[in-house]
Coordinates of N, CA and C in Angstrom, one line a residue:
X1 N 20.8 -15.4 12.5 CA 19.9 -15.4 13.6 C 20.5 -15.3 15.0
X2 N 21.8 -15.3 15.0 CA 22.6 -15.1 16.2 C 22.1 -16.0 17.4
X3 N 21.7 -17.2 17.1 CA 21.1 -18.1 18.1 C 21.9 -19.4 18.2
X4 N 23.1 -19.4 17.7 CA 23.9 -20.6 17.8 C 25.0 -20.3 18.8
X5 N 25.4 -21.4 19.5 CA 26.4 -21.3 20.5 C 26.4 -22.5 21.4
X6 N 27.2 -22.5 22.4 CA 27.3 -23.6 23.4 C 26.2 -23.4 24.4
X7 N 25.3 -24.4 24.5 CA 24.2 -24.2 25.5 C 24.6 -24.6 26.9
X8 N 24.4 -23.6 27.8 CA 24.8 -23.8 29.2 C 23.6 -23.5 30.1
X9 N 23.6 -23.8 31.4 CA 22.5 -23.4 32.2 C 22.2 -21.9 32.2
X10 N 23.2 -21.1 31.9 CA 23.1 -19.6 31.8 C 22.7 -19.1 30.5
X11 N 22.5 -20.0 29.5 CA 22.1 -19.7 28.1 C 23.2 -20.0 27.2
X12 N 23.1 -19.4 26.0 CA 24.1 -19.7 24.9 C 25.4 -18.8 25.2
X13 N 26.5 -19.4 25.1 CA 27.8 -18.8 25.2 C 28.7 -19.1 24.0
X14 N 29.8 -18.4 23.9 CA 30.7 -18.7 22.8 C 31.4 -20.0 23.0
X15 N 32.0 -20.5 22.0 CA 32.6 -21.8 22.1 C 34.1 -21.8 21.8
X16 N 34.7 -23.0 21.6 CA 36.1 -23.1 21.2 C 36.3 -23.3 19.7
X17 N 35.2 -23.5 19.0 CA 35.3 -23.7 17.5 C 34.2 -22.9 16.9
X18 N 34.5 -22.5 15.6 CA 33.6 -21.7 14.8 C 33.8 -22.1 13.4
X19 N 32.7 -22.4 12.7 CA 32.7 -22.6 11.3 C 31.6 -21.8 10.7
X20 N 31.9 -21.0 9.7 CA 30.8 -20.2 9.0 C 31.1 -20.1 7.5
X21 N 30.0 -20.0 6.8 CA 30.1 -19.8 5.3 C 29.0 -18.9 4.8
X22 N 29.2 -18.2 3.8 CA 28.2 -17.3 3.2 C 28.4 -17.3 1.7
X23 N 27.3 -17.0 1.0 CA 27.3 -16.8 -0.4 C 26.3 -15.7 -0.7
X24 N 26.7 -14.8 -1.6 CA 25.8 -13.7 -1.9 C 25.8 -13.4 -3.4
X25 N 24.7 -13.4 -4.1 CA 24.5 -13.0 -5.5 C 24.1 -11.5 -5.5
X26 N 24.8 -10.7 -6.2 CA 24.5 -9.2 -6.2 C 24.1 -8.8 -7.6
X27 N 23.0 -8.1 -7.7 CA 22.4 -7.6 -9.0 C 22.3 -6.1 -8.8
X28 N 22.7 -5.4 -9.8 CA 22.5 -3.9 -9.8 C 21.2 -3.6 -10.6
X29 N 20.2 -3.1 -9.9 CA 18.9 -2.7 -10.6 C 19.0 -1.4 -11.2
X30 N 19.6 -0.4 -10.5 CA 19.8 0.9 -11.1 C 21.2 1.4 -10.7
X31 N 21.6 2.6 -10.9 CA 22.9 3.1 -10.5 C 23.0 3.2 -9.0
X32 N 21.9 3.3 -8.3 CA 22.0 3.4 -6.8 C 21.2 2.3 -6.0
X33 N 20.6 1.4 -6.7 CA 19.8 0.3 -6.1 C 20.4 -1.1 -6.5
X34 N 20.6 -1.9 -5.5 CA 21.1 -3.2 -5.7 C 20.1 -4.2 -5.0
X35 N 20.1 -5.4 -5.6 CA 19.3 -6.5 -5.0 C 20.2 -7.7 -4.8
X36 N 20.1 -8.4 -3.6 CA 20.9 -9.5 -3.3 C 20.1 -10.7 -2.9
X37 N 20.6 -11.9 -3.2 CA 20.1 -13.1 -2.7 C 21.3 -13.8 -1.9
X38 N 21.0 -14.3 -0.8 CA 22.1 -14.8 0.0 C 21.8 -16.1 0.8
X39 N 22.8 -16.8 1.2 CA 22.6 -18.0 2.0 C 23.8 -18.0 3.0
X40 N 23.5 -18.3 4.3 CA 24.6 -18.4 5.3 C 24.4 -19.7 6.1
X41 N 25.5 -20.1 6.6 CA 25.5 -21.3 7.5 C 26.6 -21.2 8.5
X42 N 26.4 -21.8 9.7 CA 27.5 -21.8 10.7 C 27.2 -22.7 11.9
X43 N 28.2 -22.9 12.6 CA 28.1 -23.6 13.9 C 29.2 -23.2 14.9
X44 N 28.9 -23.2 16.1 CA 29.8 -22.9 17.2 C 29.8 -24.2 18.1
X45 N 31.0 -24.6 18.5 CA 31.1 -25.8 19.3 C 31.9 -25.7 20.6
X46 N 31.7 -26.5 21.5 CA 32.4 -26.5 22.8 C 33.8 -27.1 22.6
X47 N 34.0 -28.0 21.6 CA 35.3 -28.6 21.4 C 36.1 -27.8 20.3
X48 N 37.4 -28.1 20.2 CA 38.2 -27.4 19.3 C 37.8 -27.7 17.8
X49 N 37.3 -28.9 17.6 CA 36.8 -29.4 16.3 C 35.4 -29.1 16.1
X50 N 34.9 -28.4 15.1 CA 33.5 -28.0 14.9 C 32.7 -29.3 14.8
X51 N 31.4 -29.2 15.3 CA 30.5 -30.3 15.2 C 29.5 -29.9 14.0
X52 N 29.8 -30.5 12.8 CA 29.0 -30.1 11.7 C 27.6 -30.6 11.7
X53 N 27.3 -31.5 12.6 CA 25.9 -31.9 12.7 C 25.0 -30.9 13.3
X54 N 25.6 -29.8 13.9 CA 24.9 -28.7 14.6 C 24.8 -27.5 13.6
X55 N 25.1 -27.6 12.4 CA 25.1 -26.5 11.4 C 23.7 -25.9 11.4
X56 N 23.6 -24.6 11.3 CA 22.4 -23.9 11.2 C 22.5 -23.1 9.8
X57 N 21.4 -23.1 9.1 CA 21.4 -22.4 7.7 C 20.3 -21.4 7.6
X58 N 20.5 -20.4 6.9 CA 19.5 -19.4 6.6 C 19.7 -18.8 5.2
X59 N 18.6 -18.2 4.7 CA 18.7 -17.6 3.3 C 17.8 -16.4 3.3
X60 N 18.0 -15.5 2.4 CA 17.2 -14.4 2.3 C 17.4 -13.5 1.1
X61 N 16.7 -12.4 1.1 CA 16.8 -11.4 0.0 C 17.1 -10.0 0.7
X62 N 17.7 -9.1 -0.1 CA 18.0 -7.8 0.5 C 18.1 -6.7 -0.6
X63 N 18.0 -5.5 -0.1 CA 18.1 -4.3 -1.0 C 19.3 -3.6 -0.5
X64 N 20.0 -2.9 -1.5 CA 21.1 -2.1 -1.2 C 20.9 -0.7 -1.8
X65 N 21.1 0.3 -1.0 CA 21.2 1.7 -1.5 C 22.6 2.0 -1.6
X66 N 23.1 2.2 -2.8 CA 24.6 2.4 -3.1 C 24.9 3.8 -3.0
X67 N 25.8 4.1 -2.0 CA 26.3 5.5 -1.8 C 27.8 5.5 -2.1
X68 N 28.4 6.7 -2.1 CA 29.8 6.9 -2.3 C 30.6 6.3 -1.2
X69 N 30.0 6.2 0.0 CA 30.7 5.6 1.2 C 30.5 4.1 1.3
X70 N 29.7 3.5 0.5 CA 29.3 2.1 0.6 C 27.8 1.9 0.7
X71 N 27.4 0.7 0.6 CA 25.9 0.4 0.5 C 25.3 0.5 1.9
X72 N 24.0 0.9 1.9 CA 23.2 0.8 3.1 C 22.3 -0.4 2.8
X73 N 22.3 -1.4 3.7 CA 21.7 -2.7 3.5 C 20.4 -2.8 4.3
X74 N 19.4 -3.5 3.7 CA 18.2 -4.0 4.4 C 18.0 -5.4 3.9
X75 N 18.0 -6.3 4.8 CA 17.9 -7.8 4.5 C 16.8 -8.4 5.3
X76 N 16.1 -9.4 4.6 CA 15.2 -10.2 5.3 C 15.6 -11.7 5.1
X77 N 15.6 -12.5 6.2 CA 16.1 -13.9 6.1 C 15.2 -14.8 6.9
X78 N 15.2 -16.1 6.4 CA 14.5 -17.1 7.1 C 15.4 -18.3 7.4
X79 N 15.2 -19.0 8.5 CA 16.0 -20.2 8.8 C 15.6 -21.3 7.9
X80 N 16.6 -22.1 7.4 CA 16.3 -23.2 6.5 C 16.1 -24.5 7.3
X81 N 16.7 -24.6 8.5 CA 16.5 -25.7 9.4 C 16.1 -25.2 10.7
X82 N 14.9 -24.6 10.8 CA 14.3 -24.0 12.0 C 14.1 -25.0 13.1
X83 N 14.5 -24.5 14.3 CA 14.3 -25.3 15.5 C 13.1 -24.8 16.3
X84 N 12.5 -25.5 17.2 CA 11.4 -25.0 18.0 C 11.9 -23.8 18.8
X85 N 11.1 -22.7 18.8 CA 11.5 -21.5 19.5 C 12.3 -20.5 18.6
X86 N 12.7 -20.9 17.4 CA 13.4 -20.0 16.5 C 12.4 -19.1 15.8
X87 N 12.8 -17.9 15.6 CA 11.9 -16.9 14.8 C 11.7 -17.5 13.4
X88 N 10.6 -17.1 12.8 CA 10.3 -17.6 11.4 C 11.0 -16.7 10.4
X89 N 11.4 -15.5 10.8 CA 12.2 -14.6 9.9 C 12.9 -13.6 10.7
X90 N 13.8 -12.9 10.1 CA 14.5 -11.8 10.8 C 14.8 -10.7 9.7
X91 N 14.9 -9.5 10.2 CA 15.2 -8.3 9.3 C 16.4 -7.7 9.9
X92 N 17.4 -7.4 9.0 CA 18.7 -6.8 9.4 C 18.9 -5.5 8.6
X93 N 19.5 -4.5 9.2 CA 19.9 -3.3 8.5 C 21.4 -3.1 8.8
X94 N 22.2 -2.5 7.9 CA 23.6 -2.3 8.1 C 24.2 -1.4 7.1
X95 N 25.4 -1.0 7.3 CA 26.1 -0.1 6.4 C 27.4 -0.8 6.0
X96 N 27.7 -0.8 4.7 CA 28.9 -1.5 4.2 C 28.5 -2.9 3.7
X97 N 29.4 -3.5 3.0 CA 29.2 -4.9 2.5 C 29.2 -5.9 3.7
X98 N 28.4 -6.9 3.6 CA 28.3 -7.9 4.7 C 29.6 -8.6 4.8
X99 N 30.3 -8.9 3.8 CA 31.6 -9.5 3.8 C 32.4 -9.1 2.6

């Protein structure tokens, strides 16, 4: 959701610590179509040591069109610990593996 960071009067900015984690289950539906289920989590903190109490989590499903150069991705995700003002879902598109 790209909405984590150190909150300042000017808005969210980067921090001095970062912790992130991801897991993805990949299934091949056909020779060129893949389906994925994924979960992500992360936190950014003002201190050198991450503040794990501020962890944000999301999960979703995606489709992959598998090409010779790598997959073309289309993912939909929802926040698992949504805050007031957060979107209820997000859609992402990309080229190549997420990680």
